[in-house]
PDB file of C-alpha atoms and ligand atoms in Angstrom:
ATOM      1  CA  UNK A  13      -8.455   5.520 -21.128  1.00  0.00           C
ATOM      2  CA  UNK A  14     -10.677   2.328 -22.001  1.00  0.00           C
ATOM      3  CA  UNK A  15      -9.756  -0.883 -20.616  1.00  0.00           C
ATOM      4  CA  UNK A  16     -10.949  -3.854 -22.352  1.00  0.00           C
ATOM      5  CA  UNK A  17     -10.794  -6.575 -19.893  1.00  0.00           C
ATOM      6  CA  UNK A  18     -10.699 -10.476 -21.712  1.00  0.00           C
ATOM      7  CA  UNK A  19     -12.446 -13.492 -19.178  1.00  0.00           C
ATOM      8  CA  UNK A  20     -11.427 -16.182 -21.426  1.00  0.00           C
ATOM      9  CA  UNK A  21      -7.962 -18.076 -20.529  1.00  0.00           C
ATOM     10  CA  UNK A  22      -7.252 -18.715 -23.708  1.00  0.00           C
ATOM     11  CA  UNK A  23      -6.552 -16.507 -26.936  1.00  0.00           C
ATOM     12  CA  UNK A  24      -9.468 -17.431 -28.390  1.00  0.00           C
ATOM     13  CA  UNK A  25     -12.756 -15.693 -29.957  1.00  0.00           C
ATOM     14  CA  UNK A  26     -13.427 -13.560 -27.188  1.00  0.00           C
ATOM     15  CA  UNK A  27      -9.878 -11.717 -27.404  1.00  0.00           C
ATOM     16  CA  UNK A  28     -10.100 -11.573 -31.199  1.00  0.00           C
ATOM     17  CA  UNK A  29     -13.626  -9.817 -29.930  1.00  0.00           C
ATOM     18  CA  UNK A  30     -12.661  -7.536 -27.172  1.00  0.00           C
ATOM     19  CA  UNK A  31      -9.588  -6.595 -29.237  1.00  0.00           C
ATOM     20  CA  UNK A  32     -11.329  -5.557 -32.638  1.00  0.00           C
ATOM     21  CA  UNK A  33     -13.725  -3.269 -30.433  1.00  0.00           C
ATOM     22  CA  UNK A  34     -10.761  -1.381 -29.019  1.00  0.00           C
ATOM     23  CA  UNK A  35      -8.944  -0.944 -32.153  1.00  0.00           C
ATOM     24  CA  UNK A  36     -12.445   1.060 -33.185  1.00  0.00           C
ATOM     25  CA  UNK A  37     -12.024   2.794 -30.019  1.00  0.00           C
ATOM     26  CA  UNK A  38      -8.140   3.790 -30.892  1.00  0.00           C
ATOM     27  CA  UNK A  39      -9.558   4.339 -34.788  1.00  0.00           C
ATOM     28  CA  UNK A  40     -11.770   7.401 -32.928  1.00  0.00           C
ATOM     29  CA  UNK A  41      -8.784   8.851 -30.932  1.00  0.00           C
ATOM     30  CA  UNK A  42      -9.427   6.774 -27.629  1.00  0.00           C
ATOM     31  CA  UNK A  43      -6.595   5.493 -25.880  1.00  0.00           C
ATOM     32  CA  UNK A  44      -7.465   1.821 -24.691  1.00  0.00           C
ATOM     33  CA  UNK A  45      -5.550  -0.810 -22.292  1.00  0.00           C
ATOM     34  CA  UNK A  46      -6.375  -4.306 -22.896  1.00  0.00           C
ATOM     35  CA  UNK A  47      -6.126  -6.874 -20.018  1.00  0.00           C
ATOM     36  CA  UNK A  48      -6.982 -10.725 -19.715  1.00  0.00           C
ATOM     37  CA  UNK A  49      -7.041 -13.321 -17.436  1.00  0.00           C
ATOM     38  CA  UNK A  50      -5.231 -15.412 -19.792  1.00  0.00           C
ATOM     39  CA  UNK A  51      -1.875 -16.618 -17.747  1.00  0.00           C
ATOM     40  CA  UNK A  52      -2.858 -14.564 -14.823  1.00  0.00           C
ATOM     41  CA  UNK A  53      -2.735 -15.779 -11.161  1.00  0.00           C
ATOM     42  CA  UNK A  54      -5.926 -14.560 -10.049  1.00  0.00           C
ATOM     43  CA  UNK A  55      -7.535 -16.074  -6.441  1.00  0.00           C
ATOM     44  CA  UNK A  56     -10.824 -15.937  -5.412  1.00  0.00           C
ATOM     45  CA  UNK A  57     -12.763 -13.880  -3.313  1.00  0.00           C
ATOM     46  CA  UNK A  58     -11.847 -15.708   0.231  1.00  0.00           C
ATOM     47  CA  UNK A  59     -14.538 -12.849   1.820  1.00  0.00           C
ATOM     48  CA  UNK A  60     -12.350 -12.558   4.806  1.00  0.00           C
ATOM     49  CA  UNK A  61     -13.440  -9.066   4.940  1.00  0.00           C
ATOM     50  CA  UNK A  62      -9.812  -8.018   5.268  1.00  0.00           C
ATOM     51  CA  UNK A  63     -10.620  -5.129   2.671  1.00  0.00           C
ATOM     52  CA  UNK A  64     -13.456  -4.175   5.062  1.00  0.00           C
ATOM     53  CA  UNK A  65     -11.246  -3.321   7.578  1.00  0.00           C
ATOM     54  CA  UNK A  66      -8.131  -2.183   6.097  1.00  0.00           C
ATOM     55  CA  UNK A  67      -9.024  -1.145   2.299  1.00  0.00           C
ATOM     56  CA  UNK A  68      -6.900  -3.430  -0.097  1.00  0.00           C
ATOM     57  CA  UNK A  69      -7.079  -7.132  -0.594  1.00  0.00           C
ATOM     58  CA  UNK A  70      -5.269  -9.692   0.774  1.00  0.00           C
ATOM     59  CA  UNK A  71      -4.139 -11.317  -1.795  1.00  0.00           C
ATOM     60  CA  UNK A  72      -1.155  -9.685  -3.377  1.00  0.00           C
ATOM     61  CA  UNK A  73      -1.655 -11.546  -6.845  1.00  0.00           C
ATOM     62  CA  UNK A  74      -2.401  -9.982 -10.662  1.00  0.00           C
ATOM     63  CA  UNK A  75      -5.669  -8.257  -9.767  1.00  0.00           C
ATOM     64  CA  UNK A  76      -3.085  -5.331  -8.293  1.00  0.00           C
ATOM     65  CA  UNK A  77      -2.540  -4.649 -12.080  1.00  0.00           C
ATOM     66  CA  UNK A  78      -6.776  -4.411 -12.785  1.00  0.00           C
ATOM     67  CA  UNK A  79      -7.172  -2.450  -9.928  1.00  0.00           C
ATOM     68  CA  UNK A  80      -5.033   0.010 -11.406  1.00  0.00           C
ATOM     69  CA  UNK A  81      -6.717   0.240 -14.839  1.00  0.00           C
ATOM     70  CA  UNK A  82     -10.196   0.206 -13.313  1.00  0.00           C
ATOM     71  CA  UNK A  83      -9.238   3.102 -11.094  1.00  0.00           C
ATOM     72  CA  UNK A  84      -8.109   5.142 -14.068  1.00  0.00           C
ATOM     73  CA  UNK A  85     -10.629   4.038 -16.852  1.00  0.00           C
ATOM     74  CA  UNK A  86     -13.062   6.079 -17.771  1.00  0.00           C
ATOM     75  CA  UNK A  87     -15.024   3.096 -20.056  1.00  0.00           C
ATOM     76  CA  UNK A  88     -14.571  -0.302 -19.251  1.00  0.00           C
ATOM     77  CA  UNK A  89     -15.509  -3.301 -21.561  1.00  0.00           C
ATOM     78  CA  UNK A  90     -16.039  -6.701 -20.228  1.00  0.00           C
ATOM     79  CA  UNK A  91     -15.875  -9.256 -22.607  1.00  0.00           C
ATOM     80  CA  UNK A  92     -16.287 -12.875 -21.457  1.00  0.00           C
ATOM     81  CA  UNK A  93     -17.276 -16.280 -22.957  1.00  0.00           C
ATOM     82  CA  UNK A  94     -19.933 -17.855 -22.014  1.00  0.00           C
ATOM     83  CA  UNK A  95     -20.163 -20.772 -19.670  1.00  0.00           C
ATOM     84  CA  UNK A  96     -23.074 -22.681 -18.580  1.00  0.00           C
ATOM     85  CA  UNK A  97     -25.191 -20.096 -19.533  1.00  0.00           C
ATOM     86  CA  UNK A  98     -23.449 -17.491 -17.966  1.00  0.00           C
ATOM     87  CA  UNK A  99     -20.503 -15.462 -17.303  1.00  0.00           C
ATOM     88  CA  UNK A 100     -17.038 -17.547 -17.184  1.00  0.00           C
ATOM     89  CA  UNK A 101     -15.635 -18.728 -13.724  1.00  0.00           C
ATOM     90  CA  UNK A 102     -12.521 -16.172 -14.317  1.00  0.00           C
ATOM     91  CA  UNK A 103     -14.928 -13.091 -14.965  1.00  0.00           C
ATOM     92  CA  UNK A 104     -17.030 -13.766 -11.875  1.00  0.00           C
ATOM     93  CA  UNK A 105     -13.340 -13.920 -10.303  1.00  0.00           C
ATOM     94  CA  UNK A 106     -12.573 -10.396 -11.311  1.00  0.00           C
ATOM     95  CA  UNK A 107     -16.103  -9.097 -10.413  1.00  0.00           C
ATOM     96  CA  UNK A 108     -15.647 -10.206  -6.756  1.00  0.00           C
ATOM     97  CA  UNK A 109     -12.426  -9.368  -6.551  1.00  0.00           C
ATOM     98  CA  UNK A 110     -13.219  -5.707  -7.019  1.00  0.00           C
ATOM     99  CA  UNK A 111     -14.971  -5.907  -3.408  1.00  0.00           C
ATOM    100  CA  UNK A 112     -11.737  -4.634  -2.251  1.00  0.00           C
ATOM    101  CA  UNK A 113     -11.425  -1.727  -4.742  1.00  0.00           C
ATOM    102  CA  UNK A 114     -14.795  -0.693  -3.727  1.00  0.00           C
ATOM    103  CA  UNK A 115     -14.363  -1.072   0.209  1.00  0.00           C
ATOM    104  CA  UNK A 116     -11.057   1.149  -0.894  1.00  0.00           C
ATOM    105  CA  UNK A 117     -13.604   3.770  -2.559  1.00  0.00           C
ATOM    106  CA  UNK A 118     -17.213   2.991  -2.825  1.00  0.00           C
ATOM    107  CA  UNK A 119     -17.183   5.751  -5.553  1.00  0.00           C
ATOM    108  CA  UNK A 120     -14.444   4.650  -7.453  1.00  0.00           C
ATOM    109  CA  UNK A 121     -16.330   3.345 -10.707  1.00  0.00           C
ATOM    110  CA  UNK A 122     -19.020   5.732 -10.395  1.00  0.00           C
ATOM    111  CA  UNK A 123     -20.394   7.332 -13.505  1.00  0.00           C
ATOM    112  CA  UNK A 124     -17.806   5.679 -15.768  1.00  0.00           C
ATOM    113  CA  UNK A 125     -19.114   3.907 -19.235  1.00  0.00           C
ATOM    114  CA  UNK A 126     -19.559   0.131 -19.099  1.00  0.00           C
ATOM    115  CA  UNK A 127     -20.157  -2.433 -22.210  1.00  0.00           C
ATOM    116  CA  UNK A 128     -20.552  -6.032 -21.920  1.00  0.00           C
ATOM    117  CA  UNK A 129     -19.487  -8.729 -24.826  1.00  0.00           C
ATOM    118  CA  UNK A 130     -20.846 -12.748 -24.466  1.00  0.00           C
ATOM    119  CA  UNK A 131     -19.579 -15.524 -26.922  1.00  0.00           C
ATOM    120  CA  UNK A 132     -21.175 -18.173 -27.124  1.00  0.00           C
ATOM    121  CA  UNK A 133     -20.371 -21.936 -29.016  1.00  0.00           C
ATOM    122  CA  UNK A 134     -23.962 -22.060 -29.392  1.00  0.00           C
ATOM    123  CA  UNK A 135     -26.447 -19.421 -31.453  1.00  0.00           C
ATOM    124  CA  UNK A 136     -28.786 -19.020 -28.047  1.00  0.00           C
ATOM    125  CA  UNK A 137     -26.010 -20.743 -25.291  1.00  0.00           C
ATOM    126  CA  UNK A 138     -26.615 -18.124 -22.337  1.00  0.00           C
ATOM    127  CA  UNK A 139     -25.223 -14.817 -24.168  1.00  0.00           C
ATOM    128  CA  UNK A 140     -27.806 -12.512 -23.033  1.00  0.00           C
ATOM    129  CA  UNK A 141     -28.048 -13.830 -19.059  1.00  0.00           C
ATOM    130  CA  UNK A 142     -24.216 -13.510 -19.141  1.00  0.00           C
ATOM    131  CA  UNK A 143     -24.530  -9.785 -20.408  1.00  0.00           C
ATOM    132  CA  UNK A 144     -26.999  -9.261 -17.846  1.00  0.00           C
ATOM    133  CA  UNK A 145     -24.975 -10.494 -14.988  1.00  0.00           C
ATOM    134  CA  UNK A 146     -22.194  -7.705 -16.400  1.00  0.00           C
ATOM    135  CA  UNK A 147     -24.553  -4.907 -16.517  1.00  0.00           C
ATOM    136  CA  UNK A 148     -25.736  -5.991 -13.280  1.00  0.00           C
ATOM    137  CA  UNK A 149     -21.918  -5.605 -11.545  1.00  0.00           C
ATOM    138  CA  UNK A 150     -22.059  -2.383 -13.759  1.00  0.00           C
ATOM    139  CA  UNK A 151     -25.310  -0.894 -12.030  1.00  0.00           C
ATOM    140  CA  UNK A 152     -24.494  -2.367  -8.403  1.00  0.00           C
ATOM    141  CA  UNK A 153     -21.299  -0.261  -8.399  1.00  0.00           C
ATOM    142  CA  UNK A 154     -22.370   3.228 -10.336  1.00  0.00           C
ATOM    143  CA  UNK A 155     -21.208   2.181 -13.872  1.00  0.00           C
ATOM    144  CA  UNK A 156     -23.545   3.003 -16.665  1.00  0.00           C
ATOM    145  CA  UNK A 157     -23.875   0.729 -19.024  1.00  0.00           C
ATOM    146  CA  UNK A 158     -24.831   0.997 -22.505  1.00  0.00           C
ATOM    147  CA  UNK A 159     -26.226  -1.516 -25.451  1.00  0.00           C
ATOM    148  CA  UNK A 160     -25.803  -1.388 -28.923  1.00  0.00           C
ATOM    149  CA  UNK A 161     -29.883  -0.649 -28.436  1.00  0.00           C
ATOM    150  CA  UNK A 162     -33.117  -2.494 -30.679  1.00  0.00           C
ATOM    151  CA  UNK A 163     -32.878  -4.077 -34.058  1.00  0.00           C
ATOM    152  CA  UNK A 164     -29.658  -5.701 -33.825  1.00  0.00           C
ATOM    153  CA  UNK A 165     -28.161  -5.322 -30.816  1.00  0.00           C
ATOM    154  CA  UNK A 166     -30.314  -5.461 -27.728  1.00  0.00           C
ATOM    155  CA  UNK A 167     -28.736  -5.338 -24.714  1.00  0.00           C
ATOM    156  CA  UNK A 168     -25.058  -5.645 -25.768  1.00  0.00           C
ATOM    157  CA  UNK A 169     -22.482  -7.534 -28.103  1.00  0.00           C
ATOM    158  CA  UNK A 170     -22.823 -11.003 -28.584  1.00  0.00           C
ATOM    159  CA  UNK A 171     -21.515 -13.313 -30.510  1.00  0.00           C
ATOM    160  CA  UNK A 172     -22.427 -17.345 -31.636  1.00  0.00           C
ATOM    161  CA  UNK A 173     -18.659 -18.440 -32.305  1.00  0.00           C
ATOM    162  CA  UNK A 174     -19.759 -22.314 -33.053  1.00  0.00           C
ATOM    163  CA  UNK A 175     -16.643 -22.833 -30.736  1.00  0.00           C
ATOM    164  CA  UNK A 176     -14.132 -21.995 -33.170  1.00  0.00           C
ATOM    165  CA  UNK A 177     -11.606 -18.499 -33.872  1.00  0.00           C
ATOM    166  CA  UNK A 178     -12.967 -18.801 -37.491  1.00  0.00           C
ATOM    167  CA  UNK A 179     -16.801 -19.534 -36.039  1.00  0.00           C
ATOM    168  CA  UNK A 180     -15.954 -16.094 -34.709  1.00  0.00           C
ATOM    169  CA  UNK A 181     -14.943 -14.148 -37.601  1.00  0.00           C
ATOM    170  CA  UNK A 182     -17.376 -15.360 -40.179  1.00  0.00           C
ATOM    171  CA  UNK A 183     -20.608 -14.052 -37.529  1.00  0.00           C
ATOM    172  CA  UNK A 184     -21.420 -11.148 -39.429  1.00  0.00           C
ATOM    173  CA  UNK A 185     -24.488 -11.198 -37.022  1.00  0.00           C
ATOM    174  CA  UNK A 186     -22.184 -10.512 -33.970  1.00  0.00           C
ATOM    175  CA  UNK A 187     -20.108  -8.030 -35.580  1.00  0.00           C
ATOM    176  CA  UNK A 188     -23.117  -6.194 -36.179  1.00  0.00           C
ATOM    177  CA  UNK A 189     -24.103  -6.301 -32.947  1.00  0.00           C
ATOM    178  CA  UNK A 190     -20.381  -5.189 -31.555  1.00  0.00           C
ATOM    179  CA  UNK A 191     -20.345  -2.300 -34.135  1.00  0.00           C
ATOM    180  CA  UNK A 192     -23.858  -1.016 -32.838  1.00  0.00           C
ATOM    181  CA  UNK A 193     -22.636  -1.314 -29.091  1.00  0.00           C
ATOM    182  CA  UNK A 194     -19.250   0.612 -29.171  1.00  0.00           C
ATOM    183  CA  UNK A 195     -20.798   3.381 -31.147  1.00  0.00           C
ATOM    184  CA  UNK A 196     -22.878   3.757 -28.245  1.00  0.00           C
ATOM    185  CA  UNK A 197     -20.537   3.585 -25.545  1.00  0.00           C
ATOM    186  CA  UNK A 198     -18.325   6.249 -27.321  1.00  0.00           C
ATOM    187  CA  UNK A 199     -21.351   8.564 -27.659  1.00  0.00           C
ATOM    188  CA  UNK A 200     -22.062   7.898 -23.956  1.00  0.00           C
ATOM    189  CA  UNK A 201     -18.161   8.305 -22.853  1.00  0.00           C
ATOM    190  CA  UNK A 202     -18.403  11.870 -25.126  1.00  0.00           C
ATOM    191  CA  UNK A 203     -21.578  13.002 -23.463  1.00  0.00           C
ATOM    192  CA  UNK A 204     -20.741  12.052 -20.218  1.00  0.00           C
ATOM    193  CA  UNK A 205     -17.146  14.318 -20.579  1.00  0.00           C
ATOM    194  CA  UNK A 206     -19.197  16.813 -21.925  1.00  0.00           C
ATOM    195  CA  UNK A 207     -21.436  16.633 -18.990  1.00  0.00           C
ATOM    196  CA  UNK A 208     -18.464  16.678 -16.242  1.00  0.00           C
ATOM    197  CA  UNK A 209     -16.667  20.149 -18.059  1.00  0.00           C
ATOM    198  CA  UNK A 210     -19.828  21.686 -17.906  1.00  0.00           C
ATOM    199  CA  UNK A 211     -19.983  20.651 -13.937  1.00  0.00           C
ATOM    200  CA  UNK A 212     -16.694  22.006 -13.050  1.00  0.00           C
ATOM    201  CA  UNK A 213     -17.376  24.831 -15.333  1.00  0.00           C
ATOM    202  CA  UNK A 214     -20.679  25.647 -13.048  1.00  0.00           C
ATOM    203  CA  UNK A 215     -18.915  24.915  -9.464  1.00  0.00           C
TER     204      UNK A 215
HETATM  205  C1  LIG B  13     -16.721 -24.927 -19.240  1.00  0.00           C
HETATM  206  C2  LIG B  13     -17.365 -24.444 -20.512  1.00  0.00           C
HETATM  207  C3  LIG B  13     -18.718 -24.216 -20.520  1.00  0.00           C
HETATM  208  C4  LIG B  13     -19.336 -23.742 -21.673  1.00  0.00           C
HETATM  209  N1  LIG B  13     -20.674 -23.481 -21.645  1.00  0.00           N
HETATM  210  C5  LIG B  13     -21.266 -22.932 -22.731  1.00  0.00           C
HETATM  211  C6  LIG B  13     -22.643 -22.548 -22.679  1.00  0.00           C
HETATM  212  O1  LIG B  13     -23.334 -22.705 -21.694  1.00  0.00           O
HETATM  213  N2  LIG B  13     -23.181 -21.978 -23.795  1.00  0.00           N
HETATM  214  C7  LIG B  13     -22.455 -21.780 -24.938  1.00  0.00           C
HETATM  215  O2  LIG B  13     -23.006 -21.232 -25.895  1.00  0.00           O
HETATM  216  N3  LIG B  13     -21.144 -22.135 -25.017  1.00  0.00           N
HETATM  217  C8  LIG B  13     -20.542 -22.699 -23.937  1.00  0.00           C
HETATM  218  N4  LIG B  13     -19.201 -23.008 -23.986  1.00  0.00           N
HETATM  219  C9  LIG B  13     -18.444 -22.746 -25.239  1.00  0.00           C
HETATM  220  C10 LIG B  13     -17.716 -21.390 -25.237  1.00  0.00           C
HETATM  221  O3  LIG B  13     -18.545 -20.352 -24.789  1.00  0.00           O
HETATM  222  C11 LIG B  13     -17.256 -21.047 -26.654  1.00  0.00           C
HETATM  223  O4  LIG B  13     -16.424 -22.055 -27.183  1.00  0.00           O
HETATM  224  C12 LIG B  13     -16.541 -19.699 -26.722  1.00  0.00           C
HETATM  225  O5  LIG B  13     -16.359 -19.350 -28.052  1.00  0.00           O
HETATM  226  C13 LIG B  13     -15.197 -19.750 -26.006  1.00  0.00           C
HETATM  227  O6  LIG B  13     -14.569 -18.525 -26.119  1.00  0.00           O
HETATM  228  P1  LIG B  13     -12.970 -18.370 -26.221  1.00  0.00           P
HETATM  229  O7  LIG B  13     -12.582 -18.952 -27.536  1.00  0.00           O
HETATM  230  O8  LIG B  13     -12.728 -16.923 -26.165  1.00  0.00           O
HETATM  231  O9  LIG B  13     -12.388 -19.076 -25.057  1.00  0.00           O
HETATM  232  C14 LIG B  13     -18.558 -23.511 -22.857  1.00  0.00           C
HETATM  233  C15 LIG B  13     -17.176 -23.759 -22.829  1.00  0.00           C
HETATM  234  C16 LIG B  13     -16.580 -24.212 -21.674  1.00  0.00           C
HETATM  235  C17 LIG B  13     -15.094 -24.440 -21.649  1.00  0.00           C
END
């Protein structure tokens, strides 16, 4: 499974985004679970260290249903707009929530597949820092993450959505860029399965 995870509160270009990428992902026989902040009571990280000590979070609020997905995804996308030049408050919200999944399991998103998305109102507004601060989560906790590589997508899918849905749809630019990016990540998810049979197939 693929979880697609939206850190925009609103249905807006990001979830038209995210949600386009997984249907190629379900077009290629991948099974995909789509979740979003979007109406979502999600706290912050209080760092009471509660998960230190006793391996789950304190708060019993919506991040119970992420913890789930991220536990049995074996690709996760994280799309988020981008705010002041980097990743939106609710994404950084999920990212430090999963302190508590990974006290739980320090191992528990090792060697899955990780792809960022940034949308941007503006054509240079902070997409690629915001990216960066995803891939960054990704390689802190064992996640290997994947861009849609040179000439057209450097370091991941983003988009310039001059603050509209339709701003969205009509950047060919960023759909290029999303197209080059998920056919990576599916190569890497099918080499890394490849990679694990062949493990157990040696042990
Ligand atoms: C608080 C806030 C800060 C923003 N900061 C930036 C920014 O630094 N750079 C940028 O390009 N767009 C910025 N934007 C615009 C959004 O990134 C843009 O409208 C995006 O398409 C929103 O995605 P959504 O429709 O999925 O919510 C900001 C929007 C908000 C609400």
């Amino acid at each position: 499974m693929i979880v697609g995870i939206c850190g925009s509160p609103r249905n807006g270009a990001t979830e038209y985004v995210l949600k386009d990428a997984l249907a190629t992902l379900e077009l290629n026989g991948l099974h995909t679970s789509f979740f979003t902040v979007r109406g979502k009571q999600l706290g912050f990280c209080r760092h009471c260290d509660h998960c230190l000590k006793h391996k789950e979070c304190i708060i019993n609020d919506d991040m119970k249903i992420l913890y789930g997905l991220l536990k049995q995804a074996k690709g996760i996308i994280i799309a988020t707009p981008v705010y002041n030049g980097g990743v939106s408050a609710q994404t950084k919200t999920l990212l430090d929530r999963c302190r508590a999944l990974l006290a739980a399991d320090p191992n528990v998103l090792k060697y899955k597949i990780g792809m960022a998305i940034a949308v941007g109102g503006d054509r240079l507004g902070g997409q690629e820092p915001a990216i960066q601060q995803i891939h960054t989560f990704f390689i802190l906790n064992g996640v290997i993450p994947v861009s849609g590589g040179p000439f057209g997508a450097n370091l991941g899918a983003n988009f310039w959505s001059k603050d509209t849905l339709q701003g969205v749809k009509d950047d060919k630019e960023g759909f290029r860029s999303l197209k080059k990016t998920v056919k990576r990540f599916a190569e890497a998810l099918n080499r890394i399965e490849i990679k694990t049979k062949e493990v157990k197939k040696d042990d």
